[in-house]
Coordinates of C-alpha atoms in Angstrom, one line a residue:
X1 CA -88.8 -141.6 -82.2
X2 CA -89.2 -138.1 -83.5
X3 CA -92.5 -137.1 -85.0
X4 CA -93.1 -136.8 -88.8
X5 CA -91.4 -133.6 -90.0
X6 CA -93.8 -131.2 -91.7
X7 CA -92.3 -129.0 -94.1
X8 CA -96.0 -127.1 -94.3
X9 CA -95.7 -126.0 -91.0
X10 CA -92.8 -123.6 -91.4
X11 CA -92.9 -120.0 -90.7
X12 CA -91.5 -117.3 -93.1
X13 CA -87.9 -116.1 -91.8
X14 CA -88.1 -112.6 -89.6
X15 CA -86.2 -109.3 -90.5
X16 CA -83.2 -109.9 -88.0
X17 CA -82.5 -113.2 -90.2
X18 CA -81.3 -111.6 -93.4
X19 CA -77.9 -110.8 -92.2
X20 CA -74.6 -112.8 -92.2
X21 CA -74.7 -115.1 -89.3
X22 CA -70.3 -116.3 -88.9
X23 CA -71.9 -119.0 -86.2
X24 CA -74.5 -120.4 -88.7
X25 CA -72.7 -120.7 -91.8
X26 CA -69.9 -122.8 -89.6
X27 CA -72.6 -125.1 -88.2
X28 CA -74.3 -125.9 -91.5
X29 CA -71.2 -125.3 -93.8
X30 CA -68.8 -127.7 -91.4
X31 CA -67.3 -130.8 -93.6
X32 CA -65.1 -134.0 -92.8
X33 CA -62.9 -132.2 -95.6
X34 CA -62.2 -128.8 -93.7
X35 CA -61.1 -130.1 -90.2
X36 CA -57.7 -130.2 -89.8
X37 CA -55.5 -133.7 -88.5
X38 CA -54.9 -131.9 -85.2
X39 CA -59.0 -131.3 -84.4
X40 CA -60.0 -134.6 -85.2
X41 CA -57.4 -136.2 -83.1
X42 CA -58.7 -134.0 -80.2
X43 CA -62.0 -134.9 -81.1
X44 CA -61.5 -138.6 -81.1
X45 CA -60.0 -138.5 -77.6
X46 CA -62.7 -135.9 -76.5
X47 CA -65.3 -138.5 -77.3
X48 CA -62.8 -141.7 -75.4
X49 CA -62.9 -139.4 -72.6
X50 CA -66.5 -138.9 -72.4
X51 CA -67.0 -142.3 -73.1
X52 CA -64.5 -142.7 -69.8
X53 CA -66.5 -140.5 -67.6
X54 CA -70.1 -142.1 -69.0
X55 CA -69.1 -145.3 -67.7
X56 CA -67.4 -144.1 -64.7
X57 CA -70.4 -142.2 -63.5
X58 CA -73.3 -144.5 -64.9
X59 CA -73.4 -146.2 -61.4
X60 CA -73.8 -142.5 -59.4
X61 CA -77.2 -142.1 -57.3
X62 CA -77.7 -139.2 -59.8
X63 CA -77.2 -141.2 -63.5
X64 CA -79.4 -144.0 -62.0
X65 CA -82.2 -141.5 -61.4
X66 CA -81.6 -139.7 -65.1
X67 CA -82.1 -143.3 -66.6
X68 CA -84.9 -144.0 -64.8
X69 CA -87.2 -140.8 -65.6
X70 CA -85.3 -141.3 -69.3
X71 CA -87.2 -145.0 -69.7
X72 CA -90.3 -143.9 -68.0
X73 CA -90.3 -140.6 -70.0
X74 CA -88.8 -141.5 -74.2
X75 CA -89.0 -145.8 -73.5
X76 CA -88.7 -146.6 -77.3
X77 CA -86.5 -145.1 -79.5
X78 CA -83.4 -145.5 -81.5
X79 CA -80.6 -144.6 -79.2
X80 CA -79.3 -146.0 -75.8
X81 CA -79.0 -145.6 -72.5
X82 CA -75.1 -146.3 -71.5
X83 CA -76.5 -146.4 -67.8
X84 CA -78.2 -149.0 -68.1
X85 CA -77.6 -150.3 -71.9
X86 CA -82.2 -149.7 -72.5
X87 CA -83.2 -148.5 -76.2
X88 CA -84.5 -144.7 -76.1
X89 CA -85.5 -141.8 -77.9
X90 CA -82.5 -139.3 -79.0
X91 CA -83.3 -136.9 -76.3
X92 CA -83.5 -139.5 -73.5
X93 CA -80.0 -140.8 -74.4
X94 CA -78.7 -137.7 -74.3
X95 CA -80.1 -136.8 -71.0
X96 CA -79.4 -139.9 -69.4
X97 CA -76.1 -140.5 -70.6
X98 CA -75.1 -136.3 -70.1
X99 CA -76.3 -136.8 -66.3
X100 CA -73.9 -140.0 -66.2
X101 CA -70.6 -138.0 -67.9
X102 CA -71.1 -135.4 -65.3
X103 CA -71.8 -137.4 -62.3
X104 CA -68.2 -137.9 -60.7
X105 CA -66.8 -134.6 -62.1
X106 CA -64.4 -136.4 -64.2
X107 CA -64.9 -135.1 -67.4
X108 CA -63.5 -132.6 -69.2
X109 CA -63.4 -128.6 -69.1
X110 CA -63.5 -126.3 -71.8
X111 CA -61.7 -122.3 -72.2
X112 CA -64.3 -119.7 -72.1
X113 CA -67.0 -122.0 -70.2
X114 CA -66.4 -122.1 -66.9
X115 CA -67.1 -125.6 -67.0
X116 CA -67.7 -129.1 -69.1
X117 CA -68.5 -129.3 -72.7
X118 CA -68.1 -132.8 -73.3
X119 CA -70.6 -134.3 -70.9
X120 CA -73.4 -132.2 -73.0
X121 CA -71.2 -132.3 -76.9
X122 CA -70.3 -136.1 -77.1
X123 CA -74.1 -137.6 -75.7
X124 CA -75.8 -135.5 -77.6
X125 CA -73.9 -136.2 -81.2
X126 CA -73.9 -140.2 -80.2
X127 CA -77.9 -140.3 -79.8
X128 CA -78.3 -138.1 -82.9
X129 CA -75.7 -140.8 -84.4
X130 CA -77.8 -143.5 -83.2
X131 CA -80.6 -142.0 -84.7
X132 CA -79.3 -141.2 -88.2
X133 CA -76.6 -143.6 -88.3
X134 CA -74.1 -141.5 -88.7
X135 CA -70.4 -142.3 -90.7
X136 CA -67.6 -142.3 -88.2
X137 CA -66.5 -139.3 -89.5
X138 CA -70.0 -137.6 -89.6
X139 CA -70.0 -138.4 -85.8
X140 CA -66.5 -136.4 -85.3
X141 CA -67.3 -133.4 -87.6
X142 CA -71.1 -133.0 -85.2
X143 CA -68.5 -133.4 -82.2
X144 CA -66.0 -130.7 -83.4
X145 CA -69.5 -128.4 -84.1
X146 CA -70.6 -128.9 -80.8
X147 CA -67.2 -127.8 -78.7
X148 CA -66.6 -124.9 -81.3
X149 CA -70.0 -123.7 -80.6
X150 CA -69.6 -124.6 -76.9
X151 CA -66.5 -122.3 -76.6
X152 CA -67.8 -119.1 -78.5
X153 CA -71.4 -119.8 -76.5
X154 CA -69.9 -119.9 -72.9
X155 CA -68.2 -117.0 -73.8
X156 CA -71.4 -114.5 -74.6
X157 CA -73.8 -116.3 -71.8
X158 CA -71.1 -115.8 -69.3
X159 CA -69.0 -112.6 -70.8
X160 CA -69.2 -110.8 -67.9
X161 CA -68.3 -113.2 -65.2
X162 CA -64.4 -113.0 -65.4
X163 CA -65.0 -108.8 -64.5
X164 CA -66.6 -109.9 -61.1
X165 CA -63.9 -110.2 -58.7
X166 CA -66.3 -110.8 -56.0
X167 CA -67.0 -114.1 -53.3
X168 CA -70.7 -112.8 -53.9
X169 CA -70.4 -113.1 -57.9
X170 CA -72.4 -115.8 -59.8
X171 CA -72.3 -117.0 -63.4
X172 CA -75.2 -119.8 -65.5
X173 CA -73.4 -123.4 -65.6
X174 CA -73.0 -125.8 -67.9
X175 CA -76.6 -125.9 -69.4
X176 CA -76.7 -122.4 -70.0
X177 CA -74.2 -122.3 -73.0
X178 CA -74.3 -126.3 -73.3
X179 CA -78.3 -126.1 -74.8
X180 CA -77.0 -123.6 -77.8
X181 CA -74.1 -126.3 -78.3
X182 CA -76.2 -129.2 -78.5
X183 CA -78.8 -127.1 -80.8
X184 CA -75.8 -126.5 -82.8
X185 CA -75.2 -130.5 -83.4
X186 CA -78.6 -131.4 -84.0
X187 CA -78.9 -128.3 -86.7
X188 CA -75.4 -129.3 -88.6
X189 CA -76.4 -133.1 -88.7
X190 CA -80.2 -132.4 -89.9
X191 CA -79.0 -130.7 -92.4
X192 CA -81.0 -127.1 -91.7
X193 CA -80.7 -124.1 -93.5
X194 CA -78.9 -121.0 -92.1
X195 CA -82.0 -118.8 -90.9
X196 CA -83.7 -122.3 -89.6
X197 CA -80.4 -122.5 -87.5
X198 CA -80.1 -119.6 -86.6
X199 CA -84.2 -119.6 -84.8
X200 CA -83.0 -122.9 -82.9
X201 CA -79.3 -121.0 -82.0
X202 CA -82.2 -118.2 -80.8
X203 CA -84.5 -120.6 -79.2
X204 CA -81.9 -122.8 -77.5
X205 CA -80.3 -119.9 -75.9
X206 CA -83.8 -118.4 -74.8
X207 CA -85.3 -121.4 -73.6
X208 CA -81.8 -122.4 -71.6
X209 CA -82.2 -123.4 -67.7
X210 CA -80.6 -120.7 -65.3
X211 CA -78.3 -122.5 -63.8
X212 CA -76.7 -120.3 -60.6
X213 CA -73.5 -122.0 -60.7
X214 CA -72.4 -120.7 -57.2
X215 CA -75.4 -121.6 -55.3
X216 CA -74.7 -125.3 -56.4
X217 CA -71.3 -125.0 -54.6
X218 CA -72.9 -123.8 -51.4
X219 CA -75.6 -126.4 -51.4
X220 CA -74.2 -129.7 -53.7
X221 CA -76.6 -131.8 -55.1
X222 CA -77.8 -133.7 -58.1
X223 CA -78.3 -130.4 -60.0
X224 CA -74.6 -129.7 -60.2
X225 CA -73.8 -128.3 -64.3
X226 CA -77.0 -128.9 -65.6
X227 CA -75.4 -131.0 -68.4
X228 CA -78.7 -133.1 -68.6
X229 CA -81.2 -130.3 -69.4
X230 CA -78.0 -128.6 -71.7
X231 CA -78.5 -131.5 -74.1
X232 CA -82.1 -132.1 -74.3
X233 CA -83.2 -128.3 -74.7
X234 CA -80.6 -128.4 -77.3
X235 CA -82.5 -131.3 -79.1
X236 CA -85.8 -129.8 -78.6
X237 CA -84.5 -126.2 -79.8
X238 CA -82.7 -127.8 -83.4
X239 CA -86.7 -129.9 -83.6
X240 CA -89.2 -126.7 -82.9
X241 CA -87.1 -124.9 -85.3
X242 CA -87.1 -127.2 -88.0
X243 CA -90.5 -127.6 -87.6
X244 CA -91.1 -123.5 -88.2
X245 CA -90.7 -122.4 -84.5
X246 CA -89.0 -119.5 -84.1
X247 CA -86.7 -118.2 -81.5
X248 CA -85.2 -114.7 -80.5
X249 CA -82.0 -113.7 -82.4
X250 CA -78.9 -115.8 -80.9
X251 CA -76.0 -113.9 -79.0
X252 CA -74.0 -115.4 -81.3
X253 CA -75.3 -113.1 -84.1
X254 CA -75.2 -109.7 -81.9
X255 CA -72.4 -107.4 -82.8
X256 CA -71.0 -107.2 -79.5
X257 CA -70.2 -110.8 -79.9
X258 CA -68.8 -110.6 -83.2
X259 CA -65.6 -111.1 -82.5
X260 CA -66.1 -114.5 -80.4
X261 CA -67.1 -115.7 -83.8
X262 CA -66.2 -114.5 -86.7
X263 CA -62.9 -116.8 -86.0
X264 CA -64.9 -119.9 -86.5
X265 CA -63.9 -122.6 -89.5
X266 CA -60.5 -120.3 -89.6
X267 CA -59.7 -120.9 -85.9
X268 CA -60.1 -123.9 -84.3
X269 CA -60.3 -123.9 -80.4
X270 CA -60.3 -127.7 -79.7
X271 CA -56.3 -128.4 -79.8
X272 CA -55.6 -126.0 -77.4
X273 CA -59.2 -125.3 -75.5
X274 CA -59.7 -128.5 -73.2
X275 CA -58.5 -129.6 -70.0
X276 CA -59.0 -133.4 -69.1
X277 CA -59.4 -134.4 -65.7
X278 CA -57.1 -136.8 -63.8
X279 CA -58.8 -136.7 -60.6
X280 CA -62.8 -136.7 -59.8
X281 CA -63.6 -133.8 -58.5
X282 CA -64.0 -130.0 -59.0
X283 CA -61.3 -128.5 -60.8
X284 CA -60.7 -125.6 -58.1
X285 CA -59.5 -128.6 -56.2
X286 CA -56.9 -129.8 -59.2
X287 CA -54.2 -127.1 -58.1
X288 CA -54.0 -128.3 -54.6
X289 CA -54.0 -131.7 -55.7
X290 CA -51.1 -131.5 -57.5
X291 CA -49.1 -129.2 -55.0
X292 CA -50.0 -132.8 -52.7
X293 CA -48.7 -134.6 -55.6
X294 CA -45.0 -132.7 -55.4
X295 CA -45.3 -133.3 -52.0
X296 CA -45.8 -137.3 -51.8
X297 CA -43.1 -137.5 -55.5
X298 CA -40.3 -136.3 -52.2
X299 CA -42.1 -137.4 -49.2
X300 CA -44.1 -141.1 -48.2
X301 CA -46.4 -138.8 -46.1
X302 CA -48.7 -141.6 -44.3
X303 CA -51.3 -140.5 -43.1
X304 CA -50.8 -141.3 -39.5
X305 CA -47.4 -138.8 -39.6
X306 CA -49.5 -135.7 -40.9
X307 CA -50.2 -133.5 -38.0
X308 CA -51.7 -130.6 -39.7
X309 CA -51.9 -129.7 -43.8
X310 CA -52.8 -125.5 -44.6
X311 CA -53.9 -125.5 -48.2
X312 CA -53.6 -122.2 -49.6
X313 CA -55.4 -121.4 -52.5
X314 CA -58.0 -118.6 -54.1
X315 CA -61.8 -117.7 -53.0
X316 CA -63.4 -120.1 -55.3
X317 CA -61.1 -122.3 -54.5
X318 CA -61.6 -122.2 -50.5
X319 CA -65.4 -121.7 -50.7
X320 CA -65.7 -125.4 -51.6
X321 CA -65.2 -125.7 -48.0
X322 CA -63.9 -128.6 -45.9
X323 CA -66.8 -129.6 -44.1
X324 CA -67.4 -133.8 -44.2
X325 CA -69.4 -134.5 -47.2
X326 CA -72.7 -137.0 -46.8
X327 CA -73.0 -137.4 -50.8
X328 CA -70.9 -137.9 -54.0
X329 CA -72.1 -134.3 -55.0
X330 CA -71.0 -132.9 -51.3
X331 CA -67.5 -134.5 -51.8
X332 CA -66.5 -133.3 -55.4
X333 CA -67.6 -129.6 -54.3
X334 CA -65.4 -129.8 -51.4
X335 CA -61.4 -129.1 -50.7
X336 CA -60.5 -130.9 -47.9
X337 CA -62.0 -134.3 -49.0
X338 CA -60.1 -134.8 -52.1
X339 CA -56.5 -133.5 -51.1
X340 CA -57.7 -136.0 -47.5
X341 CA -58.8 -138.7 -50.4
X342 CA -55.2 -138.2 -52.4
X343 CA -53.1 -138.5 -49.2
X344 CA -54.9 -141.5 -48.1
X345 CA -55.9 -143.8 -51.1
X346 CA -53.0 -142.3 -53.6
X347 CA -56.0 -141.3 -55.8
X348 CA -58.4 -139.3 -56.4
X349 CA -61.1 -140.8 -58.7
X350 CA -64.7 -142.4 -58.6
X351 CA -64.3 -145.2 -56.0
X352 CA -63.4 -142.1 -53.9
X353 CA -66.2 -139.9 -54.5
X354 CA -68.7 -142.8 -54.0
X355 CA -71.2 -143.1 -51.0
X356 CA -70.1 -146.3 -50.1
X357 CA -66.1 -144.6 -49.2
X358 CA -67.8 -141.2 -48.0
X359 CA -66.9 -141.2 -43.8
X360 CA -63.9 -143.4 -44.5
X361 CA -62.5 -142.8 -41.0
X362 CA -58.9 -142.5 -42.2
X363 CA -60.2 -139.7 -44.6
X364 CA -62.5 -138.2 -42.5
X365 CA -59.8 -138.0 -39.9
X366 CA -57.3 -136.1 -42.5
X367 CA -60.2 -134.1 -43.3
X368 CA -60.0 -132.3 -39.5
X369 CA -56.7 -131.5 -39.6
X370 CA -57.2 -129.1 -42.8
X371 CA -56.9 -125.9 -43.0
X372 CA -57.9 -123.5 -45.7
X373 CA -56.2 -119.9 -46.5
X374 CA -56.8 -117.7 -49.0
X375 CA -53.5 -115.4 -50.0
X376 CA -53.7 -112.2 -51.9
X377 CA -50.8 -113.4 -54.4
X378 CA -53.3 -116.6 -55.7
X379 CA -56.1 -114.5 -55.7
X380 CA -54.9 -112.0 -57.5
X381 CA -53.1 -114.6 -60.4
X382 CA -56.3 -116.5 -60.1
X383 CA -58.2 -113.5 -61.3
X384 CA -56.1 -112.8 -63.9
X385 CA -56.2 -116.1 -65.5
X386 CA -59.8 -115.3 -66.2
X387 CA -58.8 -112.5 -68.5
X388 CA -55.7 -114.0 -70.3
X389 CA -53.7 -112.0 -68.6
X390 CA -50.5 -114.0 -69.1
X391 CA -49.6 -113.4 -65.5
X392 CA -52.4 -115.1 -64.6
X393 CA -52.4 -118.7 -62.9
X394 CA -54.9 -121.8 -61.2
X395 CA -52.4 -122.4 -58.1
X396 CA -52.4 -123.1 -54.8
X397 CA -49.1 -123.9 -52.2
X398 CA -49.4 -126.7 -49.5
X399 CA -47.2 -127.0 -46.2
X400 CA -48.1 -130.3 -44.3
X401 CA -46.3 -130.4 -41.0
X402 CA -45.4 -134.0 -39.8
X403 CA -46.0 -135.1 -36.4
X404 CA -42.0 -134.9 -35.8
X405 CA -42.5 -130.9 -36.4
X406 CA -41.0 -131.4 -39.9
X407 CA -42.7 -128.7 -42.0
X408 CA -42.8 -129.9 -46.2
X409 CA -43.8 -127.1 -48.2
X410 CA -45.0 -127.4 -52.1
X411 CA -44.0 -124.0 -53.3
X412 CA -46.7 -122.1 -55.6
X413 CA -48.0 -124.9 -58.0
X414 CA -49.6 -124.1 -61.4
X415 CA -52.6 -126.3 -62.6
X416 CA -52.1 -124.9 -66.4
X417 CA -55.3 -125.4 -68.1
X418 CA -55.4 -124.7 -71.6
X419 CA -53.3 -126.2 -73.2
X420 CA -52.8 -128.4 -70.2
X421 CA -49.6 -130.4 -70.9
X422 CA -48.9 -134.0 -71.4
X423 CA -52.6 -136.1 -72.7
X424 CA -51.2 -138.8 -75.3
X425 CA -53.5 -141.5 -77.0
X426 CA -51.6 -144.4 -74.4
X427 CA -52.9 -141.5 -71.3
X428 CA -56.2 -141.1 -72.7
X429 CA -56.1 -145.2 -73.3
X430 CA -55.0 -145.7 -69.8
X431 CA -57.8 -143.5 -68.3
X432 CA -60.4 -145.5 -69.9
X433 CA -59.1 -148.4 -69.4
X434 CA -59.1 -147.0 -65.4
X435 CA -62.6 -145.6 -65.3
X436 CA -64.3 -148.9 -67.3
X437 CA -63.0 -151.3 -64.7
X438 CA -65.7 -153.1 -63.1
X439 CA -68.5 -151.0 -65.0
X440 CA -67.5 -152.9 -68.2
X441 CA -67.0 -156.2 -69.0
X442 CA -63.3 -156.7 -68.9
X443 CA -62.4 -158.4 -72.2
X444 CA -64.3 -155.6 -74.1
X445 CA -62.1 -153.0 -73.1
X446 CA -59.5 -153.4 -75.9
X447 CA -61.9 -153.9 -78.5
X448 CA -63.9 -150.8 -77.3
X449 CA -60.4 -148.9 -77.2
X450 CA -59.5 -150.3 -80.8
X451 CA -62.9 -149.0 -82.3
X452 CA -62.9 -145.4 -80.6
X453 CA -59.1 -145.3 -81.9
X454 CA -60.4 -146.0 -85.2
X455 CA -63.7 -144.6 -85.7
X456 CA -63.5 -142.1 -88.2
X457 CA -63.4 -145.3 -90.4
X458 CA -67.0 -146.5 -89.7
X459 CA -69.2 -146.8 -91.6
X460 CA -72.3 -146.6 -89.2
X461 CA -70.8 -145.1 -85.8
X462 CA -73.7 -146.0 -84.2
X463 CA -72.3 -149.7 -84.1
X464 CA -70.1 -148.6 -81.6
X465 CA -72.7 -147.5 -78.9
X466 CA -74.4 -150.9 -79.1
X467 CA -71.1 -152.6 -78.7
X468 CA -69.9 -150.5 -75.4
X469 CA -74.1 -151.5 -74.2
X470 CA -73.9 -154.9 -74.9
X471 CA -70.4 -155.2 -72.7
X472 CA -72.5 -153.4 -69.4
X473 CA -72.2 -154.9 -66.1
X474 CA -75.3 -154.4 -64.3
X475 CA -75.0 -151.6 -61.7
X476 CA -77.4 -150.6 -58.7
X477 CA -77.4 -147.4 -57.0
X478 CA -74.3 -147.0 -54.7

């Protein structure tokens, strides 16, 4: 439980304050009233897709170690651990149940962040909803905050990233942009003033972790986005502030960044800014995936009739690698395991990113007979993509030659990301429905589904947490 708030111990605001902040007055000023039909419909299946990837990654080596620091660090409080369904303090939740959306790398991705919004957004706003027991539509509005502020804040921390057309480049993950978010939530459901906002937009951002996103792709492991530490700093920024801590002045208030901003309330991002994931793993993989996709829609391709598959694709793309992967993390930073995953199992989602499947000897054996190449063309579109350029394209092209000497190619195929196409309720239905099996209690699932469908109608969101916790099955680490 958060300590008593002292109003005595706030600090008078500092010069760079007294100008317009377009970032603040959105976060405080945000109502139910303003949000138009088509963001609170993304926002509702934003949170069933989190939900989704919660539960599909709650029994990950990674979410089991989250939730045990969580209840050994915040053990009382008045949100919950979906992991493993214990009572904690806001910032625990959100930590445990951020590490848990992230695990399996089925979650979503958002424009301008180079990575996953939701995993950090939708835990943070349900502990804070816990907390305060937020109105259904008090959860969604926080939600909507969170990615808006997510999109415009992954833009400044990493506005220089798309420039670098270089396999030595690096950017900050997840966390990075993902702690100003959460600040953001915590800020627009306290109920702070601009300038107090503003400190925790400015402490948040300051106080973020580092995060070396391509490091983590060289060396996988538990660390991956940083989604964890992304939520909690955020809490802790939104508290110090409120408390009269103060913080540098945000990126989001520089005039260099003025026009990543001054769009908010007018220009909502969410309908058109998030990719969902159909397959668990990185999405640098998702473009060969599909090209394997066209392939089997024409072709049964068993496994034991591939002689030899040549994925080619762009630098990020091919530095995942193909080496055999020994953990979950090792196998969703990878290319060969996944496209060797789709061609064996038909799928690509948590039961085959899990320890107990990794050195599947039918996998494993695809696995050796990949080959990656990286093509001018792709790179070049690939690049461009990161710009806008309208040229610009995710793609990849895979030939699998069959053991008769038949040679099926894929032609260039497109993973288009924002708006990515298709995503109906029934989709979004069906994936939960996918990813709760065995981690849920089966009955529950439609009355889980019927509440998240519904939950701008609640009263007290915070019902709906308890209900998903009380329908847990007990999971051990994998």
């Amino acid at each position: 439980m958060a300590a008593p708030f002292r109003d005595d111990l706030r600090s008078a605001p500092t010069a760079w304050t007294s100008g317009d902040s377009p970032a603040a007055a959105f976060i405080t000023g945000l109502t139910w009233e303003r949000l138009p039909r088509e963001v609170i419909d993304r926002a509702v299946m934003c949170l069933i897709d989190t939900l989704a990837a919660v539960l599909a990654g709650r029994a990950s080596r990674s979410a089991l170690v989250a939730d045990d620091l969580a209840r050994a660090w915040w053990p009382t409080g008045p949100a919950t651990s979906i992991v493993s369904g214990s009572p904690l303090a806001t910032g625990g939740a959100a930590f445990a149940n951020a590490v848990a959306a992230n695990a399996v790398d089925i979650d979503d991705c958002g424009i301008y962040t180079w990575g996953h919004p939701g995993a950090q957004v939708v835990p943070t706003a349900l502990a804070l909803a816990e907390e305060l027991r937020l109105s259904g539509r008090e959860l969604i509005t926080a939600i909507v905050v969170g990615y808006e502020i997510a999109f415009r804040a992954g833009r400044c921390v990493n506005h220089e990233q798309s420039a670098v057309h270089s396999a030595d480049r690096t950017y900050r993950a997840c966390g990075s942009w993902g702690a100003v978010a959460c600040a953001a939530i915590a800020c627009h459901v306290h109920g702070l003033d601009e300038t107090t906002t503003r400190h925790a937009l400015g402490i948040a951002e300051y106080d973020s972790p580092d995060l070396p996103m391509m490091r983590a792709i060289d060396t996988p492991g538990m660390v991956k986005h940083g989604v964890g530490f992304g939520a909690l700093t955020g809490l802790l920024a939104a508290d110090l502030a409120r408390r009269g801590f103060t913080g540098i002045e945000p990126g989001l208030d520089l005039a260099r960044f003025r026009p990543y901003v001054d769009d908010l309330g007018a220009d909502y991002y969410l309908p058109r800014g998030i990719t969902w994931k159909r397959y668990s793993s990185c999405a640098w993989t998702h473009p060969a995936l599909l090209a394997v996709e066209k392939l089997r829609a024409g072709h049964p391709l068993p496994p034991a009739d591939i002689a030899r598959v040549v994925i080619e694709t762009y630098p990020d793309a091919a530095r995942l690698g193909t080496r055999l992967p020994e953990t979950t993390e090792e196998a969703q930073f990878n290319l060969a395991w996944p496209v060797a995953a789709l061609l064996a199992d038909g799928r690509v989602g948590p039961d085959q990113m899990a320890d107990a499947r990794l050195g599947a000897p039918e996998i494993a054996e695809l696995c050796r007979r990949i080959e990656v190449v990286v093509t001018d063309d792709l790179t070049r579109r690939y690049y461009l993509s990161e710009v806008n350029d309208p040229e610009g394209s995710d793609s990849a092209v895979v030939t699998v030659t069959l053991t008769d000497g038949t040679v099926l190619s894929s032609g260039r195929v497109d993973h288009i990301l924002y708006p990515e196409p298709g995503w109906t309720l029934d989709e979004m239905r069906d994936k939960f429905t996918w990813l709760a099996a065995g981690r849920v209690a089966p009955e529950s699932v439609p009355r889980l589904l019927e509440a998240l469908a519904g939950v701008e109608s609640a009263d007290d969101a915070s019902v709906l947490v308890r209900d998903l916790a009380s329908s847990l099955t007990p999971v051990g680490a994998n």
